[in-house]
């Protein structure tokens, strides 16, 4: 008799943090891939570094807190906080070495071939040094503040993510060695440009730019900061601190003020979690920094080249279109081109008379928009803008998790309130690293008369939903937008997301109940169509997974295809394992963290996991269930993570329009067939990058979606 495997055994789960590092390696790999345009390769190196900053500020910081608190509860993979910190350190160091080598030994040389010269200060000629000396005196020296460290000057506070110079000087009168810290100011550009007339190579028609890292300019002009002293040595270092917010919501009478206080604490300082130093730094300085920052050897990362490579984003600003991705402008689907638009600059907000309004189009049938292939401005943003100015619209309600600093959506909501409409907005103050921005806009909305609420105690409101109530004759009609991405016009050009525009009565009823839950004292537990977390989403998802398994046990076909950002939730993973054992064929498209282990005999050989990492950040969530031919497809804001299913307010909507269901299945199929940007997860946790086989054409899902959108718009097919 075959023994039933214990699906709670840690061997069946990958560690969340190590899986995230594997994702970030896939980002780095885009920067190492010679098929990627040169400046885009620098961009991916910058993203890799920026991702790591956030990883240390949040995830590593949490593990350190758990270690200090002797937390005994272990994740599904069974690793203690100490073991996780050790394995993170061991896994990350080779990746940093790869990043360093590809930049210093490969990309910098390729940049030179393209007329872009990032030069080390020691390689400059006399004229270039003379120019930078004057530049230092005029533009850098006035904003520098050297800080001595001695018995009368305690070790200064080192701000989060700051680049610094550890300087050792000798007093010629006493022959005493002294230590000081100089902060490289963030208000100045990281790379100091040299004028073409002194640095352009003679006879080089391809020269574009020459420059030097700011910290090297400072380091070679330190005499101005320490007159009368002898500069002994200078070494760059960079500090990362815990930046997670800790707000006791039950104790906070005013959540907005509590968040503001925590933001000040974040700036003023929490404990250091990482020290990056140049590999040439002497042991004595290394140990001094570690001691003053309260860090151990495991927290120190040696870098041979430049520190803080997230500043490589700068190079995307250079005028070199041939070294970048072909520009993409989101298309306006044909049916949306007929929508009336608000006249720019028209003070009274009148609407043009030609064409149909967006409400008429929605009444004709549900609309699916796919960003950034479809224009966010011409669809979702236009929906909000028309609602703000339409005299028949009575009420607008929406959730705001993240939005841009100059958001036209915020301006539309303010206009709606000024036009006498009832406007209610739930602003999520705890959207990590967007808290300050959200506070600013929350206050502006309140000043305009918008009803602003800040969510539910203990829950983040992550759902992407909007409800518009419109008077049509003697009746009220509710229009909805339910999406997978934030109401952010800027990220809508960079993230792949989906949105449904509909006036289905059941969805309007559900969103009415959901907003009452968010803004009032409703304890709504039943919804007609929506899956809502933390109310019923995990339960319904597991029911649908189990239903596929039951179909297989009864001799029918079982099939699941799911696309998400991360798969972490242990109960969902166990259900997927059980379904796979019953014979369900499961394809998972998981961009980032995946704790499920595919391909294990008797456990998960029917499960395949791929990750797509390309020019756009894959952010949409799609869930497909075959259901014995009665197919069901859902889109929404939630991943299969414990935080999404238990600690966030999320909404996932079923798709009922057959054409839209077919379109979503085609999107999943194109992603599954990607052999250009897709990686396949192996049973041991490694990812193998898919490559076109001999005589096989490369298929990039994102390129296909761009080509399809352009073709359909050009030929009037959408």
XYZ file of C-alpha atoms in Angstrom:
718
model
C 0.000 0.000 0.000
C 1.419 3.365 -1.048
C 2.004 5.756 1.835
C 0.259 9.112 1.480
C 2.894 11.867 1.480
C 2.772 14.458 4.231
C 2.199 17.638 2.246
C 3.230 19.750 5.227
C 6.742 18.315 5.067
C 9.231 21.232 4.663
C 10.948 19.412 1.771
C 7.988 20.289 -0.458
C 8.401 24.051 -0.042
C 10.996 26.504 -1.302
C 12.059 29.277 1.039
C 10.368 32.583 0.272
C 13.495 34.738 0.605
C 15.730 32.441 -1.431
C 13.033 32.235 -4.104
C 12.970 36.029 -4.228
C 16.754 36.083 -4.715
C 16.277 33.664 -7.616
C 13.795 36.139 -9.105
C 16.236 39.006 -8.729
C 18.874 36.904 -10.467
C 16.491 36.649 -13.430
C 16.394 40.454 -13.436
C 20.196 40.529 -13.385
C 20.284 37.997 -16.213
C 18.455 40.467 -18.458
C 21.375 42.806 -17.841
C 23.869 40.081 -18.729
C 21.984 38.980 -21.852
C 23.726 40.278 -24.981
C 20.390 40.234 -26.811
C 19.208 43.090 -24.592
C 20.024 46.623 -25.883
C 23.063 48.100 -24.134
C 21.440 50.863 -22.081
C 18.591 48.519 -21.153
C 21.216 46.157 -19.766
C 22.380 48.949 -17.469
C 18.750 49.501 -16.483
C 18.371 45.880 -15.391
C 21.566 46.106 -13.335
C 20.084 49.196 -11.690
C 16.779 47.396 -11.021
C 18.700 44.464 -9.515
C 20.402 46.854 -7.062
C 17.235 48.806 -6.296
C 15.379 45.553 -5.612
C 18.114 44.481 -3.209
C 17.877 47.752 -1.307
C 14.189 47.143 -0.624
C 14.827 43.468 0.150
C 17.298 44.386 2.898
C 15.217 47.274 4.218
C 12.180 45.030 4.657
C 12.729 41.281 4.392
C 16.223 41.010 5.927
C 15.233 43.557 8.571
C 12.234 41.404 9.542
C 14.404 38.282 9.799
C 16.831 40.139 12.068
C 13.945 41.236 14.278
C 12.673 37.656 14.426
C 16.150 36.478 15.390
C 16.387 39.040 18.199
C 12.892 38.129 19.423
C 13.646 34.368 19.382
C 10.654 33.722 17.129
C 9.879 30.003 17.226
C 7.231 29.769 14.496
C 8.888 28.618 11.285
C 7.784 29.093 7.670
C 6.569 26.061 5.669
C 10.142 25.287 4.521
C 11.214 24.915 8.167
C 14.161 27.343 8.136
C 14.949 29.368 11.247
C 15.620 33.127 10.901
C 19.335 32.514 11.536
C 19.532 29.863 8.821
C 17.670 32.082 6.378
C 20.055 34.990 7.009
C 23.028 32.685 6.492
C 21.664 31.228 3.251
C 20.713 34.671 1.938
C 24.289 35.809 2.472
C 25.719 32.720 0.759
C 23.328 32.942 -2.202
C 23.685 36.687 -2.751
C 27.467 37.116 -2.786
C 28.015 35.244 -6.083
C 25.226 37.290 -7.700
C 26.877 40.540 -6.628
C 30.147 39.297 -8.073
C 28.419 38.571 -11.385
C 26.838 42.026 -11.438
C 30.162 43.647 -10.654
C 32.040 41.706 -13.317
C 29.523 42.239 -16.106
C 29.530 45.986 -15.445
C 33.249 46.545 -14.864
C 34.639 44.065 -17.384
C 32.015 44.065 -20.120
C 29.448 46.851 -20.163
C 31.867 49.713 -19.515
C 33.934 48.634 -22.528
C 30.827 48.364 -24.684
C 29.803 51.839 -23.563
C 33.170 53.208 -24.704
C 32.638 51.635 -28.131
C 29.372 53.586 -28.313
C 30.978 56.877 -27.309
C 29.934 56.755 -23.648
C 32.877 57.098 -21.274
C 32.433 56.480 -17.540
C 35.999 57.183 -16.526
C 37.871 56.561 -13.298
C 39.363 59.750 -11.897
C 42.914 58.351 -11.988
C 42.635 57.902 -15.769
C 41.835 61.576 -16.456
C 44.301 63.870 -18.147
C 45.514 67.096 -16.576
C 42.974 69.334 -18.328
C 40.070 67.140 -17.216
C 41.347 67.088 -13.621
C 41.723 70.853 -13.645
C 38.126 71.232 -14.823
C 36.817 68.897 -12.084
C 38.876 70.713 -9.450
C 37.131 73.968 -10.379
C 33.778 72.176 -10.545
C 34.378 70.715 -7.086
C 35.231 74.122 -5.663
C 32.194 75.844 -7.191
C 29.450 73.182 -7.010
C 30.390 70.381 -4.592
C 32.546 71.807 -1.806
C 29.856 74.221 -0.483
C 27.401 71.394 0.260
C 29.832 68.968 1.927
C 30.051 68.514 5.698
C 33.038 66.526 6.995
C 32.281 64.932 10.357
C 35.129 64.080 12.694
C 34.964 60.936 14.823
C 36.888 61.071 18.101
C 36.166 61.038 21.851
C 34.533 64.469 21.624
C 32.747 63.712 18.329
C 30.707 60.481 18.485
C 30.189 58.378 15.391
C 27.664 60.280 13.258
C 24.307 58.931 12.188
C 24.623 57.359 8.734
C 21.367 57.798 6.821
C 19.672 54.992 4.958
C 21.050 54.173 1.494
C 23.591 56.978 1.740
C 26.949 56.765 -0.013
C 29.810 57.900 2.213
C 33.564 58.208 2.354
C 35.517 56.881 5.322
C 38.518 59.207 5.477
C 41.726 58.791 7.485
C 43.869 61.908 7.900
C 47.130 62.508 9.779
C 47.819 65.594 11.827
C 51.392 66.623 10.896
C 51.846 68.410 14.243
C 50.976 65.413 16.446
C 51.458 62.620 13.893
C 48.071 61.330 15.091
C 45.778 59.496 12.691
C 42.197 60.779 12.735
C 38.986 59.352 11.300
C 36.203 61.291 9.563
C 33.118 60.617 7.509
C 32.072 62.582 4.430
C 28.592 62.018 3.024
C 28.232 62.062 -0.752
C 25.257 64.414 -1.177
C 22.171 62.935 -2.811
C 21.120 66.345 -4.069
C 23.945 66.249 -6.633
C 24.029 63.968 -9.700
C 25.875 60.706 -9.062
C 27.904 61.147 -12.256
C 29.675 64.433 -12.976
C 29.643 65.231 -16.693
C 32.720 66.545 -18.482
C 32.274 69.180 -21.220
C 32.708 67.925 -24.763
C 35.311 70.527 -25.653
C 37.868 69.068 -23.252
C 37.057 65.352 -23.199
C 35.755 64.410 -26.626
C 38.332 62.100 -28.231
C 39.880 63.740 -31.271
C 38.370 62.538 -34.512
C 35.646 60.559 -32.725
C 32.321 61.370 -34.410
C 30.477 58.927 -32.135
C 31.260 60.596 -28.802
C 28.134 60.984 -26.649
C 29.123 61.572 -23.028
C 32.038 61.478 -20.615
C 31.884 61.640 -16.854
C 33.222 60.573 -13.484
C 31.494 59.208 -10.359
C 30.803 61.995 -7.881
C 32.458 60.205 -4.962
C 35.752 60.009 -6.884
C 35.698 63.765 -7.533
C 35.217 64.317 -3.799
C 37.867 61.770 -2.844
C 40.516 63.440 -5.034
C 39.809 66.898 -3.644
C 39.665 66.121 0.073
C 42.489 68.560 0.877
C 39.932 71.353 0.622
C 37.874 69.725 3.392
C 40.820 69.012 5.705
C 43.282 71.902 5.256
C 46.534 71.407 7.089
C 45.987 67.642 7.320
C 47.610 64.884 5.324
C 45.092 62.623 3.581
C 46.129 59.067 4.352
C 43.316 57.050 2.770
C 39.716 57.213 1.668
C 37.223 54.389 1.151
C 33.570 54.503 0.009
C 30.876 52.705 1.981
C 27.084 52.514 1.900
C 24.594 51.687 4.664
C 21.129 50.106 4.468
C 18.725 50.376 7.398
C 15.464 48.809 8.499
C 12.775 50.890 6.775
C 9.624 48.931 7.594
C 6.838 50.788 9.356
C 5.551 49.554 12.678
C 2.198 51.107 13.544
C 0.010 49.864 16.358
C -3.282 50.680 14.634
C -5.414 49.727 17.637
C -3.559 52.373 19.657
C -3.565 55.045 16.954
C -6.414 57.538 17.326
C -5.401 59.131 14.019
C -3.824 56.706 11.572
C -2.575 59.496 9.311
C -0.642 61.134 12.166
C 0.671 57.771 13.333
C 2.018 56.997 9.870
C 3.648 60.432 9.676
C 5.388 59.821 12.999
C 6.664 56.454 11.773
C 7.950 58.049 8.569
C 9.975 60.483 10.672
C 11.393 57.537 12.604
C 12.283 55.863 9.306
C 14.225 58.973 8.253
C 15.793 59.587 11.659
C 16.889 56.026 11.859
C 16.320 52.424 12.605
C 18.971 49.773 12.965
C 21.455 49.143 10.176
C 21.026 45.841 8.335
C 23.718 45.973 5.624
C 27.108 47.582 5.036
C 28.540 47.752 1.527
C 32.223 48.665 1.341
C 34.889 48.724 -1.319
C 36.894 45.498 -1.308
C 40.150 47.434 -0.784
C 39.011 48.821 2.577
C 41.551 47.928 5.301
C 40.429 45.596 8.051
C 40.773 48.267 10.726
C 38.285 50.604 9.011
C 36.023 47.685 8.213
C 35.897 46.646 11.861
C 35.384 50.221 13.021
C 32.376 50.680 10.745
C 30.932 47.315 11.763
C 31.289 48.174 15.436
C 29.801 51.639 15.156
C 26.873 50.379 13.075
C 26.239 47.295 15.204
C 26.777 44.860 12.337
C 28.449 41.472 12.057
C 30.635 40.064 9.285
C 27.619 38.379 7.671
C 26.114 41.854 7.121
C 29.109 43.224 5.190
C 29.314 43.001 1.400
C 32.597 43.712 -0.388
C 32.330 45.391 -3.787
C 35.289 45.680 -6.176
C 33.751 48.330 -8.408
C 31.206 51.113 -7.941
C 28.848 51.002 -4.990
C 25.157 51.782 -5.437
C 24.673 50.630 -9.013
C 21.010 51.608 -8.913
C 22.297 54.988 -10.116
C 22.937 53.393 -13.512
C 19.384 54.494 -14.355
C 21.108 57.761 -15.327
C 22.354 56.304 -18.609
C 18.829 55.836 -19.933
C 18.647 59.633 -20.163
C 21.383 59.740 -22.816
C 20.226 60.512 -26.391
C 20.962 57.065 -27.797
C 17.711 55.524 -29.064
C 19.642 52.826 -30.945
C 20.913 51.524 -27.590
C 17.443 51.260 -26.024
C 14.281 49.268 -26.566
C 12.181 50.439 -29.477
C 9.819 53.043 -27.984
C 6.335 51.796 -27.278
C 3.276 54.051 -27.267
C 0.146 52.359 -25.894
C -2.550 52.175 -28.538
C -6.106 53.403 -28.229
C -8.467 50.569 -29.190
C -10.813 51.543 -32.010
C -13.926 51.377 -29.840
C -12.330 53.822 -27.381
C -11.343 56.252 -30.114
C -15.026 57.099 -30.389
C -15.189 58.209 -26.768
C -15.748 61.882 -26.094
C -12.801 63.497 -24.355
C -12.578 66.328 -21.867
C -11.286 69.422 -23.655
C -7.809 70.267 -22.343
C -7.714 73.700 -20.797
C -11.470 74.220 -20.910
C -12.230 75.949 -17.629
C -15.840 74.847 -17.381
C -14.949 71.202 -18.132
C -17.354 70.847 -21.029
C -17.228 67.637 -23.054
C -16.840 67.429 -26.803
C -20.018 66.431 -28.577
C -18.755 64.094 -31.272
C -18.551 60.370 -30.602
C -20.026 58.140 -27.934
C -19.435 58.564 -24.223
C -17.672 55.752 -22.397
C -20.820 54.868 -20.443
C -22.641 54.036 -23.682
C -19.786 51.752 -24.713
C -19.843 49.939 -21.379
C -23.606 49.466 -21.617
C -23.013 47.743 -24.962
C -20.900 45.085 -23.237
C -18.022 44.492 -20.845
C -14.665 45.969 -21.899
C -11.251 44.466 -21.153
C -8.178 46.702 -21.265
C -4.635 45.333 -21.260
C -1.943 47.781 -20.198
C 0.567 48.954 -21.334
C -0.553 47.642 -24.723
C -3.827 49.583 -24.429
C -3.690 53.205 -23.377
C -4.438 53.781 -19.688
C -5.152 57.456 -20.370
C -7.753 56.670 -23.059
C -9.499 53.980 -21.016
C -9.348 53.921 -17.211
C -8.239 57.521 -16.807
C -10.867 58.678 -19.301
C -13.534 56.689 -17.443
C -12.657 58.530 -14.237
C -12.385 61.912 -15.953
C -15.731 61.594 -17.732
C -17.370 60.480 -14.509
C -15.995 63.581 -12.782
C -17.550 65.925 -15.362
C -20.712 64.058 -16.394
C -23.723 65.906 -14.925
C -25.616 62.605 -14.571
C -22.963 61.015 -12.347
C -23.942 61.256 -8.686
C -21.262 59.289 -6.868
C -17.685 58.114 -7.391
C -16.000 55.665 -5.040
C -12.535 54.201 -5.522
C -9.520 52.735 -3.813
C -6.055 54.274 -4.159
C -3.099 52.090 -3.210
C -0.397 53.839 -5.240
C -0.655 56.716 -7.677
C 1.787 59.126 -9.301
C 2.779 62.412 -7.712
C 1.144 64.494 -10.442
C -1.806 62.174 -10.939
C -4.564 63.377 -13.284
C -6.778 60.901 -11.447
C -6.421 62.865 -8.216
C -7.227 66.047 -10.113
C -10.322 64.404 -11.638
C -11.557 63.354 -8.189
C -11.070 66.885 -6.901
C -12.998 68.226 -9.907
C -15.792 65.747 -9.204
C -16.103 66.971 -5.616
C -16.063 70.575 -6.790
C -18.817 69.669 -9.277
C -21.031 68.633 -6.368
C -20.681 64.867 -6.686
C -20.303 62.614 -3.691
C -16.737 61.322 -3.870
C -15.331 58.738 -1.464
C -11.734 57.542 -1.739
C -9.982 54.932 0.336
C -6.296 55.908 0.479
C -4.032 53.128 1.716
C -1.521 54.894 3.947
C 0.460 51.713 4.499
C 1.448 51.207 0.820
C 5.125 50.531 1.425
C 7.451 53.383 0.364
C 4.476 55.357 -0.982
C 3.190 56.351 2.456
C 4.437 59.942 2.229
C 3.024 60.467 -1.249
C -0.337 59.041 -0.189
C -0.511 61.303 2.871
C 0.082 64.342 0.669
C -2.734 63.421 -1.716
C -5.070 62.380 1.084
C -4.829 65.856 2.576
C -5.347 67.514 -0.806
C -8.435 65.382 -1.429
C -9.860 66.188 2.000
C -9.348 69.904 1.438
C -11.388 69.618 -1.779
C -14.315 68.017 0.030
C -13.631 64.381 -0.865
C -14.566 61.810 1.781
C -11.223 60.156 2.549
C -10.905 57.009 4.634
C -7.738 55.153 5.511
C -8.758 51.530 5.468
C -9.459 48.883 8.064
C -7.508 48.172 11.223
C -5.098 45.320 10.656
C -5.685 45.149 6.895
C -4.104 46.821 3.904
C -6.562 47.752 1.193
C -4.901 46.457 -1.957
C -7.954 46.007 -4.177
C -8.071 48.065 -7.411
C -11.722 49.024 -7.730
C -13.883 51.962 -8.754
C -17.655 52.439 -8.601
C -19.581 55.152 -10.467
C -23.298 55.716 -9.795
C -25.121 57.466 -12.640
C -28.678 58.757 -12.991
C -30.189 57.449 -16.236
C -33.794 58.498 -16.620
C -35.707 57.322 -13.577
C -33.144 54.672 -12.711
C -29.673 54.544 -11.208
C -27.026 52.503 -13.003
C -23.715 51.457 -11.475
C -20.548 51.289 -13.551
C -17.424 49.561 -12.269
C -13.752 49.180 -12.969
C -12.008 46.196 -11.394
C -8.330 45.796 -12.176
C -5.058 44.119 -11.365
C -2.936 47.285 -11.181
C -2.781 50.591 -9.395
C -4.485 53.742 -10.613
C -1.118 55.134 -11.607
C -0.629 56.595 -15.108
C 3.153 56.247 -14.870
C 3.396 52.600 -13.863
C 0.600 51.797 -16.343
C 3.252 52.361 -19.043
C 5.720 49.980 -17.376
C 3.595 47.235 -15.771
C 1.409 44.702 -17.541
C -2.056 44.890 -16.026
C -5.676 44.110 -16.863
C -8.883 45.939 -16.126
C -12.577 45.192 -16.597
C -15.094 47.971 -17.278
C -18.664 46.794 -16.741
C -22.154 47.797 -15.669
C -23.303 44.299 -14.719
C -25.817 44.682 -11.923
C -24.288 41.978 -9.750
C -20.848 43.630 -9.873
C -22.324 47.026 -9.019
C -24.119 45.452 -6.074
C -20.949 43.698 -4.901
C -18.820 46.840 -5.124
C -21.470 48.817 -3.250
C -21.243 46.269 -0.449
C -17.449 46.226 -0.607
C -17.172 50.003 -0.265
C -19.649 49.942 2.629
C -17.354 47.356 4.237
C -14.357 49.650 3.682
C -15.901 52.932 4.805
C -18.478 51.922 7.399
C -19.257 49.164 9.880
C -20.522 46.565 7.414
C -19.598 42.953 8.091
C -20.503 41.789 4.596
C -19.653 38.096 4.205
C -21.478 37.174 1.000
C -20.938 38.544 -2.486
C -22.852 37.665 -5.632
C -19.866 37.477 -7.958
C -16.675 38.862 -6.449
C -14.104 36.855 -4.551
C -13.088 39.126 -1.691
C -10.179 38.723 0.722
C -10.061 38.167 3.580
C -13.754 37.178 3.432
C -14.063 34.300 0.976
C -11.202 34.343 -1.513
C -8.917 31.599 -0.165
C -11.906 29.329 0.494
C -13.298 29.793 -3.028
C -9.925 29.394 -4.724
C -9.259 26.152 -2.903
C -12.792 24.956 -3.724
C -12.138 25.551 -7.432
C -8.768 23.787 -7.265
C -10.405 20.839 -5.497
C -13.202 20.816 -8.062
C -10.655 20.246 -10.848
C -9.219 17.350 -8.838
C -12.672 15.845 -8.411
C -13.283 16.024 -12.165
C -10.102 13.989 -12.714
C -11.062 11.440 -10.077
C -14.327 10.976 -11.971
C -12.520 10.300 -15.248
C -12.873 13.777 -16.699
C -10.290 16.456 -17.547
C -8.816 18.818 -14.982
C -6.868 21.918 -15.987
C -5.649 25.022 -14.131
C -3.640 27.922 -15.523
C -2.821 30.753 -13.133
C -0.737 33.896 -13.555
C 0.376 35.921 -10.560
C 3.291 37.786 -9.023
C 3.987 35.342 -6.211
C 2.871 31.945 -4.885
C 3.536 31.541 -1.165
C 0.318 30.490 0.610
C 0.790 27.000 2.055
C -2.906 25.942 2.049
C -3.189 26.848 -1.650
C 0.071 25.031 -2.441
C -1.150 21.895 -0.665
C -4.380 22.032 -2.675
C -2.385 22.328 -5.910
C -0.273 19.321 -4.918
C -3.408 17.289 -4.227
C -4.944 18.331 -7.540
C -1.759 17.408 -9.403
C -1.778 13.977 -7.729
C -5.364 13.517 -8.938
C -4.208 14.182 -12.514
C -4.952 17.891 -12.973
C -2.578 19.545 -15.452
C -1.412 22.790 -13.881
C 0.548 25.617 -15.495
C 1.634 28.464 -13.244
C 3.072 31.740 -14.528
C 4.696 33.230 -11.423
C 6.888 36.259 -11.983
C 8.587 36.379 -8.601
C 8.509 34.217 -5.485
C 7.320 30.632 -5.862
C 7.402 28.371 -2.801
C 5.791 25.439 -4.635
C 8.249 22.761 -5.796
C 7.224 21.462 -9.256
C 8.156 18.220 -10.965
C 8.393 15.988 -7.880
C 7.404 12.369 -8.670
C 4.142 11.459 -6.984
C 3.681 15.034 -5.756
C 3.859 17.644 -8.475
C 4.968 16.115 -11.775
C 1.789 17.566 -13.317
C 2.756 21.101 -12.321
C 4.878 23.393 -14.483
C 6.048 26.823 -13.296
C 7.475 29.532 -15.534
C 8.526 33.109 -14.867
C 8.518 35.852 -17.499
C 10.927 38.751 -16.968
C 11.026 41.298 -19.793
C 10.935 45.020 -20.562
C 7.580 45.366 -18.772
C 6.986 44.176 -15.224
C 4.488 41.305 -15.363
C 1.895 42.423 -12.817
C -1.473 41.074 -14.013
C -3.257 38.208 -12.248
C -5.357 35.718 -14.227
C -6.901 32.499 -12.912
C -8.318 29.882 -15.304
C -10.224 26.719 -14.327
C -11.411 24.253 -16.997
C -14.342 23.020 -14.863
C -15.227 20.093 -17.146
C -15.776 22.433 -20.084
C -17.714 25.086 -18.140
C -14.655 27.296 -18.099
C -14.169 30.008 -15.507
C -11.683 32.879 -15.736
C -10.953 35.488 -13.082
C -8.788 38.608 -12.887
C -8.014 40.781 -9.899
C -5.583 42.266 -7.433
C -4.547 39.242 -5.346
C -1.641 36.846 -5.539
C -1.734 33.460 -3.847
C 0.115 34.756 -0.788
C -0.874 34.629 2.852
C -0.755 38.410 3.097
C -3.111 38.830 0.123
C -5.584 36.208 1.259
C -5.578 36.949 5.002
C -4.216 40.439 5.709
C -5.347 42.527 2.741
C -8.616 43.601 1.226
C -8.549 42.191 -2.313
C -11.098 41.637 -5.075
C -11.111 39.168 -7.953
C -13.840 39.300 -10.581
C -15.217 36.445 -12.731
C -15.236 37.095 -16.473
C -18.567 36.249 -18.102
C -18.226 37.678 -21.604
C -17.191 34.740 -23.887
C -15.001 36.943 -26.106
C -13.118 38.351 -23.129
C -12.701 34.858 -21.671
C -11.191 33.756 -24.983
C -8.882 36.777 -25.056
C -7.591 36.017 -21.561
C -6.968 32.382 -22.464
C -4.998 33.549 -25.499
C -2.916 35.820 -23.270
C -2.104 32.863 -21.022
C -1.252 30.700 -24.045
C 1.121 33.283 -25.497
C 2.887 33.635 -22.149
C 3.236 29.866 -21.781
C 4.820 29.674 -25.252
C 7.423 32.390 -24.553
C 10.956 31.198 -25.290
C 12.685 34.578 -25.106
C 11.973 35.977 -21.633
C 10.596 32.875 -19.872
C 12.398 30.799 -17.248
C 11.230 27.362 -16.112
C 11.444 26.393 -12.445
C 13.205 23.088 -11.773
C 12.549 20.677 -8.873
C 15.810 21.762 -7.191
C 14.783 25.437 -7.157
C 16.942 26.570 -10.060
C 15.479 28.242 -13.137
C 16.443 27.341 -16.685
C 16.077 30.082 -19.253
C 14.140 29.045 -22.303
C 15.969 29.525 -25.586
C 14.741 28.960 -29.139
C 15.766 25.531 -30.354
C 17.522 25.003 -33.682
C 15.372 26.333 -36.538
C 12.854 27.648 -33.976
C 11.739 31.256 -33.986
C 12.042 33.362 -30.839
C 8.672 34.124 -29.256
C 8.608 37.043 -26.829
C 5.132 37.293 -25.309
C 5.483 41.012 -24.683
C 6.647 41.667 -28.259
C 3.684 39.646 -29.531
C 1.233 41.649 -27.411
C 2.690 44.926 -28.719
C 2.502 43.704 -32.312
C -1.086 42.496 -31.855
C -2.210 45.773 -30.295
C -0.640 47.802 -33.107
C -2.070 45.535 -35.801
C -5.583 45.548 -34.365
C -5.618 49.319 -33.880
C -4.259 49.897 -37.382
C -6.851 47.610 -38.939
C -9.764 48.706 -36.794
C -10.208 45.273 -35.217
C -10.493 46.343 -31.585
